[in-house]
Short mmCIF file of C-alpha atoms in Angstrom, two decimals:
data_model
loop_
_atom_site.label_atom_id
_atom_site.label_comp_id
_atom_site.label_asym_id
_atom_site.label_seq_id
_atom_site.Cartn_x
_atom_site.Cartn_y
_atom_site.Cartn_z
CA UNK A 6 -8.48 -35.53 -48.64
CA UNK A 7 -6.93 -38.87 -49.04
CA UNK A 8 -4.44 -38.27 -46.36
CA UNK A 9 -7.56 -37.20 -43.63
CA UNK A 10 -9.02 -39.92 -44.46
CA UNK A 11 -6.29 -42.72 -43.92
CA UNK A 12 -5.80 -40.36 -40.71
CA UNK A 13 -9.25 -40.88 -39.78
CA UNK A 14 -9.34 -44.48 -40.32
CA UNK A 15 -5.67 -45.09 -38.79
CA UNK A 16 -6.75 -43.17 -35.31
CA UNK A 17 -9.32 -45.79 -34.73
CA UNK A 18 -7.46 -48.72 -35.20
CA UNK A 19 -6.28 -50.18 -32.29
CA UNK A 20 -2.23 -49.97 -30.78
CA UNK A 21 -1.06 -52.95 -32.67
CA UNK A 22 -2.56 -51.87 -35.86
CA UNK A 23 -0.80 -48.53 -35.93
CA UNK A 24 2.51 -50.39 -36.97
CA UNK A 25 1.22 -49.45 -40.70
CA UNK A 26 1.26 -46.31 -40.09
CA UNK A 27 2.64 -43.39 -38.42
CA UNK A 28 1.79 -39.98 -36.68
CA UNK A 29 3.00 -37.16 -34.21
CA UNK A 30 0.27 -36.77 -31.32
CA UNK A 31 -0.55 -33.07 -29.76
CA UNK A 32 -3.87 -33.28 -28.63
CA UNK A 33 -5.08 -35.17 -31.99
CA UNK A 34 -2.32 -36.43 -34.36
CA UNK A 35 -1.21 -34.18 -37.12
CA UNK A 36 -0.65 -36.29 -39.96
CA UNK A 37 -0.53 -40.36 -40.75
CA UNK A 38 1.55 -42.17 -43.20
CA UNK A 39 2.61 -45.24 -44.43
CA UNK A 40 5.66 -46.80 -42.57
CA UNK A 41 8.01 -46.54 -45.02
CA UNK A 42 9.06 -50.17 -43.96
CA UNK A 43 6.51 -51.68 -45.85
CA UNK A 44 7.71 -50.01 -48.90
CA UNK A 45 11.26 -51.63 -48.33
CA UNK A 46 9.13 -54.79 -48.10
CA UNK A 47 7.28 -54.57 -51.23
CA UNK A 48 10.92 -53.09 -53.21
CA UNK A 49 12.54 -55.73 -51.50
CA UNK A 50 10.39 -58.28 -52.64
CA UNK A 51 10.79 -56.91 -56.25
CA UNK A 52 14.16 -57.52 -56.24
CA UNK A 53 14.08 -61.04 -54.91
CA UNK A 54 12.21 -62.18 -58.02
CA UNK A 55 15.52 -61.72 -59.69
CA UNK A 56 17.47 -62.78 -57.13
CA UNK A 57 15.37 -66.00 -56.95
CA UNK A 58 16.17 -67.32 -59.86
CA UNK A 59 18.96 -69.56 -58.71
CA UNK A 60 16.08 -71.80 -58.87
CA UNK A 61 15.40 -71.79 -62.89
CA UNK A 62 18.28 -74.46 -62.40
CA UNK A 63 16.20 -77.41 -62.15
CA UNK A 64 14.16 -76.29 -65.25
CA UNK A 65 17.35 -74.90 -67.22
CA UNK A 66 19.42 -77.33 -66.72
CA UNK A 67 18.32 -79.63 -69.42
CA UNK A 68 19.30 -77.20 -72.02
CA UNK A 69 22.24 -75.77 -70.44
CA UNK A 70 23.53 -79.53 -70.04
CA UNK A 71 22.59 -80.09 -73.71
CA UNK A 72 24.09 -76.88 -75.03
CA UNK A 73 27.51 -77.77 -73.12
CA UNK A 74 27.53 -81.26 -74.77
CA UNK A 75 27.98 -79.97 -78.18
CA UNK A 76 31.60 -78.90 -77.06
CA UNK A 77 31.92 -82.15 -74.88
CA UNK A 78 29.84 -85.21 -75.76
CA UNK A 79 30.89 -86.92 -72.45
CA UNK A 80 28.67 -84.78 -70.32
CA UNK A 81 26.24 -85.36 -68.25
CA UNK A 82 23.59 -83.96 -65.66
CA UNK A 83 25.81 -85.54 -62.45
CA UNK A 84 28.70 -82.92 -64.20
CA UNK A 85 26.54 -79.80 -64.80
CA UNK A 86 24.49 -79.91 -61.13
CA UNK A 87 28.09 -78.37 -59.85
CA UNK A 88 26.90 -75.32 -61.54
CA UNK A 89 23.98 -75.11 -59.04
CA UNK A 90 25.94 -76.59 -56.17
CA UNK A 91 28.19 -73.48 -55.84
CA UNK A 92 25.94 -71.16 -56.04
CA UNK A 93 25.23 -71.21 -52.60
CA UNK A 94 28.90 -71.15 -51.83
CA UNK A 95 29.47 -68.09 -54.12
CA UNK A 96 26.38 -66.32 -52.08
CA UNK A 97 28.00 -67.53 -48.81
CA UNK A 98 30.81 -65.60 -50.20
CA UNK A 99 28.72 -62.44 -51.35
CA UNK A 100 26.96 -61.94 -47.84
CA UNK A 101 29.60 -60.67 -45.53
CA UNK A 102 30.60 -58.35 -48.44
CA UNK A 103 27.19 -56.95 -48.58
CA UNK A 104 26.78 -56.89 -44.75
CA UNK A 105 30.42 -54.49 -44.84
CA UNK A 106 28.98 -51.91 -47.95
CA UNK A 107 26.18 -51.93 -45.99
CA UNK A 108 27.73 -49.93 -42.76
CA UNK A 109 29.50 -47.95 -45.20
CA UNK A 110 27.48 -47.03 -48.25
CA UNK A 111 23.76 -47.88 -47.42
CA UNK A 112 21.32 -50.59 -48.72
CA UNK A 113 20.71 -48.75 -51.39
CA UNK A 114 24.24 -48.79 -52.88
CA UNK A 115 25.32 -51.98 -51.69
CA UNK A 116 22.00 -53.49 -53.60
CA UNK A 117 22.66 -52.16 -56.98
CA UNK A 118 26.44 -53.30 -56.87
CA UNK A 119 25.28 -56.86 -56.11
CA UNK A 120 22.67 -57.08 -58.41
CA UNK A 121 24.85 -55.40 -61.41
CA UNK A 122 27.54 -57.81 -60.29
CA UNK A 123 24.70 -60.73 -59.94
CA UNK A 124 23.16 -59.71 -63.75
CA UNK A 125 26.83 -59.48 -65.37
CA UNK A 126 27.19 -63.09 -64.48
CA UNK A 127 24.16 -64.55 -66.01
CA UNK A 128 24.55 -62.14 -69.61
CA UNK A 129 28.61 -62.73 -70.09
CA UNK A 130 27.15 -67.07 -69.52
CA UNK A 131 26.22 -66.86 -73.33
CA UNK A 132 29.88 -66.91 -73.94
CA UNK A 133 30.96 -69.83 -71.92
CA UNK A 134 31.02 -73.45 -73.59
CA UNK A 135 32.59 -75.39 -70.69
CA UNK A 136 31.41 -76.45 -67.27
CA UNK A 137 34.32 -74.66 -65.57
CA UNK A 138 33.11 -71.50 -67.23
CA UNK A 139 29.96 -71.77 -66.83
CA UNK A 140 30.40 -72.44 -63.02
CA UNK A 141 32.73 -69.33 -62.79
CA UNK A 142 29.88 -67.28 -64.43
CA UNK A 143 26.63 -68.48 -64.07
CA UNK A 144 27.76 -70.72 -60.36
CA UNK A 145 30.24 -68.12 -58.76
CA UNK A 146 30.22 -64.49 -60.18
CA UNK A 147 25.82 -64.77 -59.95
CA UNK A 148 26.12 -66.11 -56.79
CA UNK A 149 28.51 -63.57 -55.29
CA UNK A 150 26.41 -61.03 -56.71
CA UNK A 151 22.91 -62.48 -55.49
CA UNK A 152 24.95 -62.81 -51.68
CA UNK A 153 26.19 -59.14 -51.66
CA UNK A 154 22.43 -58.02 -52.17
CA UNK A 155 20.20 -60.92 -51.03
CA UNK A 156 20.08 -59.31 -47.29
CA UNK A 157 19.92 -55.57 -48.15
CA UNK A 158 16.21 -55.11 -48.18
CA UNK A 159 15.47 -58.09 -45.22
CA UNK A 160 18.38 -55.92 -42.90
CA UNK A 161 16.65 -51.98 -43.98
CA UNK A 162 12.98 -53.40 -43.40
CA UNK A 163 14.03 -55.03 -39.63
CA UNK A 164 15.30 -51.10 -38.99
CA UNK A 165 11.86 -50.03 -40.05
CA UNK A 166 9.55 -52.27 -38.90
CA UNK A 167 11.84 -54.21 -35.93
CA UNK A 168 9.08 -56.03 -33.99
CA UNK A 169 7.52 -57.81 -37.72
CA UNK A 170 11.44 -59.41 -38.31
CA UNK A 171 9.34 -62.45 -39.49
CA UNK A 172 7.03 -60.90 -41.90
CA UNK A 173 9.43 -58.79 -43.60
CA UNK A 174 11.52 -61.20 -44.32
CA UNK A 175 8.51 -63.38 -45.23
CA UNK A 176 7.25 -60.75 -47.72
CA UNK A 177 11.02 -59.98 -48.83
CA UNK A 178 12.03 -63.56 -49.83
CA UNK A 179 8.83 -64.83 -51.28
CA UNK A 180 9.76 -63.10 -54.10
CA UNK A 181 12.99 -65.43 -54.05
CA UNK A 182 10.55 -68.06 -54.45
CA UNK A 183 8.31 -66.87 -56.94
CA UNK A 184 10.60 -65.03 -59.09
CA UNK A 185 11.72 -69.20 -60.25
CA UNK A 186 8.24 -69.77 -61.28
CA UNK A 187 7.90 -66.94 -63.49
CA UNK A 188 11.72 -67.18 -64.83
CA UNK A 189 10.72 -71.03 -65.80
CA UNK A 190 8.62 -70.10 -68.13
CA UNK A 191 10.06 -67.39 -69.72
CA UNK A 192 13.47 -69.74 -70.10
CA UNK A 193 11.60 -72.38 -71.73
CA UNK A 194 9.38 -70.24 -73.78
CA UNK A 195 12.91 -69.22 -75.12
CA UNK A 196 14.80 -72.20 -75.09
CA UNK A 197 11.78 -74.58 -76.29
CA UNK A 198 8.70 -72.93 -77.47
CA UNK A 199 7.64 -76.09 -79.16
CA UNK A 200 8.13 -78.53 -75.99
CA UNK A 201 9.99 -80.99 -77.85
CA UNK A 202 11.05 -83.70 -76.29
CA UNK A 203 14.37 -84.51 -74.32
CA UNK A 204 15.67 -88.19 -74.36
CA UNK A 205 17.51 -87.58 -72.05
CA UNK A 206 19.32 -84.28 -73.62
CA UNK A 207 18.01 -82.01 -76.76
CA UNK A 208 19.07 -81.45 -79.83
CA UNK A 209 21.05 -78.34 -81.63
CA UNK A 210 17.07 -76.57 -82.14
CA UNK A 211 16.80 -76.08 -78.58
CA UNK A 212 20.38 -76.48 -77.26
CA UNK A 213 21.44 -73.27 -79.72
CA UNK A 214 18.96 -70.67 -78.24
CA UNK A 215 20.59 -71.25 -74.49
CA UNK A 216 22.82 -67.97 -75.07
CA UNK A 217 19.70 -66.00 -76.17
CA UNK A 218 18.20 -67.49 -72.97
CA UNK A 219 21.09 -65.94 -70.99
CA UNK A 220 21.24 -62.32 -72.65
CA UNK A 221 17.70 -62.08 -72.26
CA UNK A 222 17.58 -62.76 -68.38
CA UNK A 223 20.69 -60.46 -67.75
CA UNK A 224 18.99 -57.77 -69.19
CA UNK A 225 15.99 -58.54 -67.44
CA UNK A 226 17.59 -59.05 -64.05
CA UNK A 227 19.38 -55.75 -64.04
CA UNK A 228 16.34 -53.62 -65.13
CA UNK A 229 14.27 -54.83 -62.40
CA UNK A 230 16.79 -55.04 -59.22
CA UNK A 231 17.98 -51.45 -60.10
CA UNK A 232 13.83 -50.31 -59.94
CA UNK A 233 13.76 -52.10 -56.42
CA UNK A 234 16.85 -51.39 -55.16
CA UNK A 235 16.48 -47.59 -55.74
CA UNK A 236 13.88 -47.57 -53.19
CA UNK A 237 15.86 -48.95 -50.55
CA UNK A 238 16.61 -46.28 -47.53
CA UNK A 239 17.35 -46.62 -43.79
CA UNK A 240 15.78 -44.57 -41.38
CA UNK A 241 16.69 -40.97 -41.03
CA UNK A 242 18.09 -40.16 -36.86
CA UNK A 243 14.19 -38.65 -36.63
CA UNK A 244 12.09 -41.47 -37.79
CA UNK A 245 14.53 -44.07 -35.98
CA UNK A 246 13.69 -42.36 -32.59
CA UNK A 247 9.88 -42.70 -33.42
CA UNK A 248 10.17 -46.33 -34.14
CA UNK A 249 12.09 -47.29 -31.40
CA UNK A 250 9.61 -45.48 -29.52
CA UNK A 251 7.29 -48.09 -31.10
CA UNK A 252 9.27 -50.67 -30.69
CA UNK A 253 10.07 -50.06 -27.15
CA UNK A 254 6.68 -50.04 -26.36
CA UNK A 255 5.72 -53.44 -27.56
CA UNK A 256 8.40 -54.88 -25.74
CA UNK A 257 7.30 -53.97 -22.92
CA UNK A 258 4.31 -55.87 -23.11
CA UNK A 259 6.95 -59.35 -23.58
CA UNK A 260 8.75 -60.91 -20.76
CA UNK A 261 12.00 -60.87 -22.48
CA UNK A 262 15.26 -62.67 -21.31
CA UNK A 263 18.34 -60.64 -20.73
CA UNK A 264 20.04 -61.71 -23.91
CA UNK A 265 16.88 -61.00 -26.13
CA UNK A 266 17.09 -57.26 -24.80
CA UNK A 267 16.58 -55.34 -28.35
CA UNK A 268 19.85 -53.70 -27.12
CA UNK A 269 21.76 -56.63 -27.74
CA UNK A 270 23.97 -56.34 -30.68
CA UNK A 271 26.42 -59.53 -31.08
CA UNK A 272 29.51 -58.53 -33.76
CA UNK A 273 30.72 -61.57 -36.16
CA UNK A 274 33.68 -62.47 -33.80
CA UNK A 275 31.38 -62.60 -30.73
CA UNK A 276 28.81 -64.72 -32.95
CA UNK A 277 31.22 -67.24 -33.38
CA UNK A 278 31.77 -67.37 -29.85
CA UNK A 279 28.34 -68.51 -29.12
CA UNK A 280 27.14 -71.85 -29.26
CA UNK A 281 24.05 -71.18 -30.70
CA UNK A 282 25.41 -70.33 -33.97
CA UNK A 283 27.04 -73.27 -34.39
CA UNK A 284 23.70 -74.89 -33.60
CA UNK A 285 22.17 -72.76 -36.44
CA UNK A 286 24.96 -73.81 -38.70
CA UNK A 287 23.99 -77.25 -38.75
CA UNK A 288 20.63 -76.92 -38.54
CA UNK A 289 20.11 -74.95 -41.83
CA UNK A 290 22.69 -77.74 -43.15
CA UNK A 291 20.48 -80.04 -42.35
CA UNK A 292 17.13 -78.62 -42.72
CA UNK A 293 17.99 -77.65 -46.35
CA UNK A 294 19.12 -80.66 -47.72
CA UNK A 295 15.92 -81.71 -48.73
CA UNK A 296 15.08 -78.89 -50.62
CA UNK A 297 18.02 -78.57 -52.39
CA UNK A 298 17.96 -82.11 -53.78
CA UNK A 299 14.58 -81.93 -55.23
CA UNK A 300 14.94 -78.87 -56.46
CA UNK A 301 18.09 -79.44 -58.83
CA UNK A 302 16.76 -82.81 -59.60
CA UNK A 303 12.88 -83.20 -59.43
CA UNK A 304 13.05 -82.03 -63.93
CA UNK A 305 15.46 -84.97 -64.66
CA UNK A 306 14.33 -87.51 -61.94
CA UNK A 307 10.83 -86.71 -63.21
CA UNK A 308 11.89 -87.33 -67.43
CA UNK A 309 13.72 -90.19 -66.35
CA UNK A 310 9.92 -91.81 -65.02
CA UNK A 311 7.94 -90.62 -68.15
CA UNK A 312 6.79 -87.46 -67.15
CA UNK A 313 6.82 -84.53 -70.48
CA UNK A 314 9.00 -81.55 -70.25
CA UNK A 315 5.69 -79.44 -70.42
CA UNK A 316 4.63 -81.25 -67.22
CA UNK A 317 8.08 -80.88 -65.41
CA UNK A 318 7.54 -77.37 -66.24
CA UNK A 319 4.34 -76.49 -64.98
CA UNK A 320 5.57 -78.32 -61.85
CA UNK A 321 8.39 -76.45 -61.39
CA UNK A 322 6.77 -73.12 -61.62
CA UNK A 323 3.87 -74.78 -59.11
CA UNK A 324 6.30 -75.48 -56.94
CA UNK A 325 8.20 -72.15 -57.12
CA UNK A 326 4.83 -70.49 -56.14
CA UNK A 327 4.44 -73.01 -52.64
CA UNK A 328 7.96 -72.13 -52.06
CA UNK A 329 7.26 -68.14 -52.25
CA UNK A 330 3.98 -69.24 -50.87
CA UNK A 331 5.83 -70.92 -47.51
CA UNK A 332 7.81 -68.06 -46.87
CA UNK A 333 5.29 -65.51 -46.03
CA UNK A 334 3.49 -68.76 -44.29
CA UNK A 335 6.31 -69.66 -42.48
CA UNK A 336 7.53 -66.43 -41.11
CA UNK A 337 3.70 -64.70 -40.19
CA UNK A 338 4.04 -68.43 -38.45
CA UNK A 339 7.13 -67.53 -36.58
CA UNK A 340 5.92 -63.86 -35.52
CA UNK A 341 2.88 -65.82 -34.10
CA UNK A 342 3.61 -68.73 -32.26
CA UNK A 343 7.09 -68.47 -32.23
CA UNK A 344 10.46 -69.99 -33.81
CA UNK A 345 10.46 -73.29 -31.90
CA UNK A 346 6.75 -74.13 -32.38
CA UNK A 347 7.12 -72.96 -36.49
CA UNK A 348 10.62 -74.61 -37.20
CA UNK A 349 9.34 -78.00 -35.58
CA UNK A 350 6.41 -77.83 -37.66
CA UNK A 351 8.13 -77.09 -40.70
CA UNK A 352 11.27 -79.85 -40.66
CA UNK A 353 9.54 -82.51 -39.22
CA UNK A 354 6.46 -82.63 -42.23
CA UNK A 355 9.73 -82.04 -44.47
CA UNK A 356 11.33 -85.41 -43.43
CA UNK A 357 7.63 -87.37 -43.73
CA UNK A 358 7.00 -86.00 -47.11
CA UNK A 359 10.89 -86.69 -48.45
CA UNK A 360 10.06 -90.31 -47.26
CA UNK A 361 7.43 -90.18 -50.34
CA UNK A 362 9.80 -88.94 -53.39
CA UNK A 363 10.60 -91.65 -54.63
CA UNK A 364 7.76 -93.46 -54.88
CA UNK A 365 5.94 -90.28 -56.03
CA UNK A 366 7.22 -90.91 -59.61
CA UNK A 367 4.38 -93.57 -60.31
CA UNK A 368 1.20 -90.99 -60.57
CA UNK A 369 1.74 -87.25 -62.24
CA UNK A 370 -0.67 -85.87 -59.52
CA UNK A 371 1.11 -87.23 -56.43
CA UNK A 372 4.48 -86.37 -57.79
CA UNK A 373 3.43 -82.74 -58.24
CA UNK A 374 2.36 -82.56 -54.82
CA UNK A 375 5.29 -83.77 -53.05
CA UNK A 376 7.47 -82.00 -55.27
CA UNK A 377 5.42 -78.52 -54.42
CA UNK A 378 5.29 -79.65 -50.57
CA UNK A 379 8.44 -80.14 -50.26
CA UNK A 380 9.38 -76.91 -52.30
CA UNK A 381 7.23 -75.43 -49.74
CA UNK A 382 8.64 -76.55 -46.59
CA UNK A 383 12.62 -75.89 -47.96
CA UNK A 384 11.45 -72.02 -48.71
CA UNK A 385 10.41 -71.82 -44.71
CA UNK A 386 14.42 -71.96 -43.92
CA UNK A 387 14.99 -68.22 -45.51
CA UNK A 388 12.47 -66.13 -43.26
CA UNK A 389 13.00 -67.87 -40.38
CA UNK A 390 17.00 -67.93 -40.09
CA UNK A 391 17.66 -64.91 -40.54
CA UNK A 392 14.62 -63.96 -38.02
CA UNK A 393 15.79 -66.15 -35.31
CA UNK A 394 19.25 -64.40 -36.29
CA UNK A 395 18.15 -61.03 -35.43
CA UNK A 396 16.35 -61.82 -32.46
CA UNK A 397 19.03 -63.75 -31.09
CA UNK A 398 22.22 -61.55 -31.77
CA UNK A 399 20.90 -58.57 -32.88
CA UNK A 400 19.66 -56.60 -36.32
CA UNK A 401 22.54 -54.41 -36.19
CA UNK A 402 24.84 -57.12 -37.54
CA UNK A 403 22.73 -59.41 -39.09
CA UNK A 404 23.50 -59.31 -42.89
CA UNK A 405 27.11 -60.63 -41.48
CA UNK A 406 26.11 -63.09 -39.04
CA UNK A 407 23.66 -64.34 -41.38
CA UNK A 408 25.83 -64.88 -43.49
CA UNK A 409 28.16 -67.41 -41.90
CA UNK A 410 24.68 -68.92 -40.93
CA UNK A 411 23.85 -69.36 -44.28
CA UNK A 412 27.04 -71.31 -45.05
CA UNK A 413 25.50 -74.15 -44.11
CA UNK A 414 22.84 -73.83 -47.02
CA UNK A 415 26.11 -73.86 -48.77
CA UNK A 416 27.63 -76.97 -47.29
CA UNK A 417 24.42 -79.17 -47.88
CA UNK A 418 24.51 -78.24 -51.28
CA UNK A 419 28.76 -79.58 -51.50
CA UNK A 420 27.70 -82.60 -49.59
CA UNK A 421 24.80 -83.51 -52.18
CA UNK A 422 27.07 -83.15 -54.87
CA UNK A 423 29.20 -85.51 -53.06
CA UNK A 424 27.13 -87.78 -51.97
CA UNK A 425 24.91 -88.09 -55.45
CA UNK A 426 28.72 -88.98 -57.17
CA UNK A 427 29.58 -91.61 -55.06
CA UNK A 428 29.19 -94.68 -57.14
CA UNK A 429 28.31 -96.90 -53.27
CA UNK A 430 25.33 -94.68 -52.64
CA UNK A 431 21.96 -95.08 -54.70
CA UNK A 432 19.69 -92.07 -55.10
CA UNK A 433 17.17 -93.61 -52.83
CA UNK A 434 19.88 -93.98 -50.15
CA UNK A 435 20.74 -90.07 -50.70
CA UNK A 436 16.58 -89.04 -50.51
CA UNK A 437 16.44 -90.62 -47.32
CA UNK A 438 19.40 -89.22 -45.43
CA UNK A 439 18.07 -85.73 -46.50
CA UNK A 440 14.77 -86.97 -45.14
CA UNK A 441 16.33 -87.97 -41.81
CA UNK A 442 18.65 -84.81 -41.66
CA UNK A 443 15.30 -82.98 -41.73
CA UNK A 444 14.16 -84.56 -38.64
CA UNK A 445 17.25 -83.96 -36.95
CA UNK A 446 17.18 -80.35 -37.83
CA UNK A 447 13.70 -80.43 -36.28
CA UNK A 448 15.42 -82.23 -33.09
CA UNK A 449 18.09 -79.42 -32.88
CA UNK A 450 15.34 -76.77 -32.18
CA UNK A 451 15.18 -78.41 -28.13
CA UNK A 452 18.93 -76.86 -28.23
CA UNK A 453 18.23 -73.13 -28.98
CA UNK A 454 17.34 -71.39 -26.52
CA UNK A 455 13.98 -68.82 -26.47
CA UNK A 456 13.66 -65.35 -28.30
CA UNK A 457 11.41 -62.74 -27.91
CA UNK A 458 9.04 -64.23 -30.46
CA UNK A 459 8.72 -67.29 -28.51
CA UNK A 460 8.53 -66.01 -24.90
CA UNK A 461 5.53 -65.85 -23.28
CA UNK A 462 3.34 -62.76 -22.61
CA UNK A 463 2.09 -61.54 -19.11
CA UNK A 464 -1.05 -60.74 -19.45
CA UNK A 465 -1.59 -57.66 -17.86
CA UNK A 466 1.22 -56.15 -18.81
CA UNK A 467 -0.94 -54.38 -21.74
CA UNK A 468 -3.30 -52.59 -19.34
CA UNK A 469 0.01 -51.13 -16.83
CA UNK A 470 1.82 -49.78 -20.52
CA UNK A 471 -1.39 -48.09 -21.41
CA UNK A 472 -1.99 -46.23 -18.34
CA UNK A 473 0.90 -43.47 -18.65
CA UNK A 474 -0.71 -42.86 -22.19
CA UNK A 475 -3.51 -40.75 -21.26
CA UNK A 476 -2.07 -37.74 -22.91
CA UNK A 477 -5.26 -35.45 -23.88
CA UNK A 478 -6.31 -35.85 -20.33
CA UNK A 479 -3.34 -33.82 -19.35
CA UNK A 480 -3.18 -31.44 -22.07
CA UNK A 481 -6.84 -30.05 -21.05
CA UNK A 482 -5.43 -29.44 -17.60
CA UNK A 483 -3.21 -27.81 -18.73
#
């Protein structure tokens, strides 16, 4: 009855409605169903909640830093933020190994491998009590992990769903975003149920329970990626004919440019030959930076100016939720009006709003909302890379491509490090070169040229695709 009765519905929705769902016409169609893409979607997003929780770093590291100090006094937070630095070097790492299981095993397998490999990393971090092993553990062997599955349910959905690229990975890596805000919590319901007070670093109380903290998230991490990642499936030969069908269909009604042709697939070595990846390359470099710096500094800039622990905490998890919540913003934005439109949006606001850090520290209100709008902003760069990716060069290969893409997250996060140790450059001095970066990522958008997303439409185009469609007419005749 249920089934009739989505059919029902379904059959009266119009063309571009019937992505949700679908059928096999003769005369009436048979039977309507879910597209199975959206399940990828929603197991997909699942998973990122785990995978997301490179992002706990800003909250953790005040007890991780303070737990490490017990075997080395001299520590300090400019020594531990290496730790998060390399993380995105480790998943720059991960990514082209995941992209290569992928053609041979499946999402499905490659997923589970990674996130094992991602959840080992964090549990086996109770028993490190340097910075070089925590970096190898909790920096490298997470990070590698996270990489090998971070594009496994983002490259099945595109197969599923190709012509929503922007909205699955929207839905997919807003759970990257959230899964910090509800991880914060947890670690400092853990690690400091009472919400003592750091000055700047805790005591033995809450510096002992940080290998409890880690045990307790490996565990958790590889419980819930397995659940997701065991719903991951491509398309059987069947069900990919139908969708191309779909897809084929809609992109008809697009005035596309030779080289956005969905049978364009560009391989790593020809991906490299293209300027435009080099122009990605830099941009994410650049369009990152921002984010990154606030992120794995906003808890200790904020203590520093006053603010409680409990406070830095709510705001982190705030801001983890504006950063899921920008994702699926930022990529129904891209799906809509396009990549060029979206990204200048997005990375110009970023560089007015990093202008205000700073001076954000001297009200508890405004510093929570520039920390969550710029949180918000920096989680726009993971749906719409990888989109603009796909649509450029291909889905086929875009786990790998993506990945040396994504090596620029990596490199802004190397430079940071550098640039926050070098004793001739204040912290102000480092906010505002992220803050101009941003703008010149938004600049750099002039320089790519147009995907399908962004070309225009010809308007009648719908009404000369929907005249050969007149299939019942014919079937009477007959």
């Amino acid at each position: 009855l249920g089934g009739r009765m989505c059919h029902g519905w379904a059959a009266k929705q119009p063309a571009a409605d019937r992505i949700f769902f679908r059928g096999e016409p003769q005369g009436q169609a048979k039977t309507a169903s879910l597209n199975y893409g959206w399940v990828v979607a929603a197991a997909g997003f699942f998973m990122h909640l785990c995978l997301g929780t490179m992002y706990c770093w800003g909250a953790f590291t005040p007890y991780i830093t303070s737990y490490l100090r017990k075997y080395d006094p001299s520590l300090t937070y400019n020594d531990t933020i290496i730790v998060f630095m390399l993380i995105p070097l480790a998943q720059t790492i991960g990514m082209p190994i995941g992209g290569t299981m992928m053609k041979k095993y499946g999402p499905r397998v490659t997923a589970l491998v990674g996130s094992w490999v991602m959840a080992f990393g964090v549990f086996v971090s109770a028993f490190t009590t340097t910075v070089f092993m925590t970096t190898l553990t909790y920096g490298m062997i997470y990070g590698i992990g996270m990489g090998m599955a971070y594009m496994c349910p983002i490259a099945c959905g595109y197969k599923w769903l190709p012509n929503y690229k922007g909205l699955i990975s929207g839905i997919v890596v807003t759970g990257f975003g959230l899964g910090g805000a509800i991880f914060n919590i947890i670690g400092a319901a853990i690690c400091n149920p009472d919400n003592k007070a750091g000055s700047p670093y805790y005591g033995d109380d809450v510096a002992d329970n940080v290998p409890k903290l880690y045990m307790t998230l490996g565990v958790i991490y590889a419980a819930c990626t397995t659940v997701g990642a065991l719903l991951l499936r491509d398309p059987t030969a069947e069900e990919l004919k139908k969708i191309e069908g779909t897809a084929t269909q809609k992109d008809e009604e697009k005035q596309l440019l030779p080289q956005e042709r969905p049978s364009v697939e560009v391989g790593p070595m020809d991906f490299l030959k293209d300027v435009r990846s080099y122009m990605l390359w830099v941009m994410m470099m650049f369009s990152t930076a921002s984010g990154v710096l606030v992120v794995s500094t906003y808890k200790t800039f904020g203590s520093v100016h006053g603010f409680s622990d409990q406070f830095l905490t709510i705001v982190g998890s705030l801001c983890l939720v504006f950063n899921g919540v920008g994702r699926l913003f930022y990529g129904y934005l891209n799906d809509t009006i396009g990549f060029r439109k979206t990204m200048m949006i997005c990375f110009m606001s970023q560089a007015c709003i990093a202008l205000m850090f700073v001076g954000s520290a001297m009200a508890s209100f405004l510093y929570a909302f520039v920390v969550c709008a710029m949180i918000l902003n920096y989680g726009a760069n993971f749906p719409l890379y990888p989109t603009v990716t796909a649509e450029i060069f291909g889905k086929k290969n875009v786990a790998s491509n993506y990945g040396i893409v994504f090596s620029g997250f990596a490199a802004a996060g190397i430079l940071l490090k550098l640039a926050l140790s070098a004793p001739s450059l204040s912290f102000n001095t480092v906010v505002f070169g992220t803050a101009v970066a941003s703008a010149c990522a938004g600049v750099g958008t002039f320089f790519l040229e147009g995907t399908s997303s962004s070309a225009p439409k010809k308007a009648a185009a719908p009404k000369k695709a929907a005249a050969p469609q007149k299939a019942p007419a014919v079937k009477k005749a007959a």
